[in-house]
Short mmCIF file of C-alpha atoms in Angstrom, two decimals:
data_model
loop_
_atom_site.label_atom_id
_atom_site.label_comp_id
_atom_site.label_asym_id
_atom_site.label_seq_id
_atom_site.Cartn_x
_atom_site.Cartn_y
_atom_site.Cartn_z
CA MET A 1415 64.77 -138.52 38.27
CA ARG A 1416 65.48 -140.46 35.11
CA TYR A 1417 65.35 -138.74 31.70
CA ILE A 1418 65.36 -140.39 28.26
CA GLN A 1419 66.29 -138.08 25.41
CA MET A 1420 65.82 -138.57 21.66
CA THR A 1421 67.02 -135.83 19.40
CA TYR A 1422 65.30 -134.92 16.15
CA PRO A 1423 66.13 -132.03 13.84
CA ARG A 1424 65.57 -128.88 16.02
CA CYS A 1425 63.29 -130.82 18.40
CA MET A 1426 64.02 -132.72 21.57
CA VAL A 1427 61.64 -135.35 23.08
CA ILE A 1428 62.04 -135.96 26.78
CA SER A 1429 60.32 -138.79 28.70
CA ARG A 1430 60.11 -138.15 32.40
CA ASP A 1431 59.49 -140.80 35.07
CA TRP A 1432 56.33 -139.08 36.35
CA GLU A 1433 53.85 -140.83 33.97
CA ASP A 1434 54.07 -143.76 31.65
CA ASP A 1435 53.58 -143.10 27.99
CA VAL A 1436 53.50 -139.26 28.18
CA MET A 1437 56.23 -137.47 26.29
CA LEU A 1438 57.38 -133.86 26.28
CA ALA A 1439 58.53 -132.33 23.00
CA LEU A 1440 60.52 -129.12 23.07
CA TYR A 1441 61.07 -126.74 20.11
CA ALA A 1442 62.56 -123.32 20.62
CA ASP A 1443 60.38 -121.79 23.39
CA ASP A 1444 57.42 -124.13 22.79
CA SER A 1445 56.58 -127.34 24.53
CA THR A 1446 54.05 -130.06 23.90
CA TYR A 1447 52.95 -132.97 26.08
CA PHE A 1448 51.63 -135.94 24.06
CA ALA A 1449 50.34 -139.41 24.73
CA SER A 1450 49.18 -142.24 22.52
CA SER A 1451 46.52 -144.75 23.29
CA ARG A 1452 43.78 -146.75 21.60
CA ARG A 1453 41.43 -145.10 24.04
CA ALA A 1454 41.31 -141.28 24.03
CA ASP A 1455 40.03 -141.15 27.60
CA LEU A 1456 43.13 -142.98 28.84
CA ALA A 1457 45.55 -140.71 26.97
CA ALA A 1458 43.72 -137.67 28.32
CA LYS A 1459 43.85 -139.04 31.89
CA ARG A 1460 47.61 -139.62 31.57
CA ILE A 1461 48.27 -136.09 30.28
CA GLN A 1462 46.00 -134.63 32.98
CA ARG A 1463 48.06 -136.33 35.73
CA VAL A 1464 51.17 -134.69 34.32
CA LEU A 1465 49.47 -131.36 34.05
CA ASP A 1466 48.34 -131.63 37.67
CA GLN A 1467 52.01 -131.72 38.69
CA LEU A 1468 52.95 -128.84 36.47
CA PRO A 1469 52.09 -125.87 38.79
CA GLU A 1470 54.56 -127.03 41.41
CA TRP A 1471 57.36 -127.28 38.85
CA LEU A 1472 56.48 -123.93 37.34
CA ASP A 1473 56.58 -122.30 40.76
CA LYS A 1474 59.94 -123.81 41.52
CA TRP A 1475 61.47 -122.44 38.36
CA ARG A 1476 59.53 -119.17 38.41
CA MET A 1477 57.85 -119.82 35.14
CA ALA A 1478 54.28 -119.49 33.88
CA VAL A 1479 52.04 -120.89 31.13
CA ASN A 1480 50.62 -118.53 28.58
CA VAL A 1481 47.04 -119.77 28.69
CA SER A 1482 46.15 -117.85 25.49
CA LYS A 1483 48.63 -120.06 23.61
CA THR A 1484 47.43 -123.32 25.29
CA ALA A 1485 45.25 -125.84 23.56
CA ALA A 1486 44.36 -129.49 23.61
CA LEU A 1487 44.36 -131.49 20.34
CA LEU A 1488 42.80 -134.95 19.99
CA THR A 1489 43.49 -136.77 16.75
CA GLY A 1490 42.40 -140.15 15.40
CA ALA A 1491 39.71 -141.87 13.56
CA LYS A 1492 36.20 -140.61 14.46
CA GLU A 1493 35.10 -143.98 15.79
CA THR A 1494 38.15 -144.30 18.05
CA CYS A 1495 37.74 -140.84 19.74
CA PRO A 1496 34.78 -141.46 22.12
CA ILE A 1497 35.37 -138.53 24.58
CA ASN A 1498 33.85 -135.11 24.21
CA CYS A 1499 36.59 -132.51 24.60
CA ALA A 1500 34.26 -129.50 24.33
#
């Protein structure tokens, strides 16, 4: 597995080979997956493919996701965000 790491003040961004254009940002004990696209549906699909692989990784490392602290956030201009995330 190849990793690309970029370090920012108190934050690390890791790009993993499992999906193009999906990044993982780590800060303390928090993590965020993010993707950028002109089409919100494509960004959502990319992140979903990564999230579909997450349970296996979590089981391997005996970790869990705190669902009460989990959210999806879609940003952008109103006319460029065509999907309904409700």
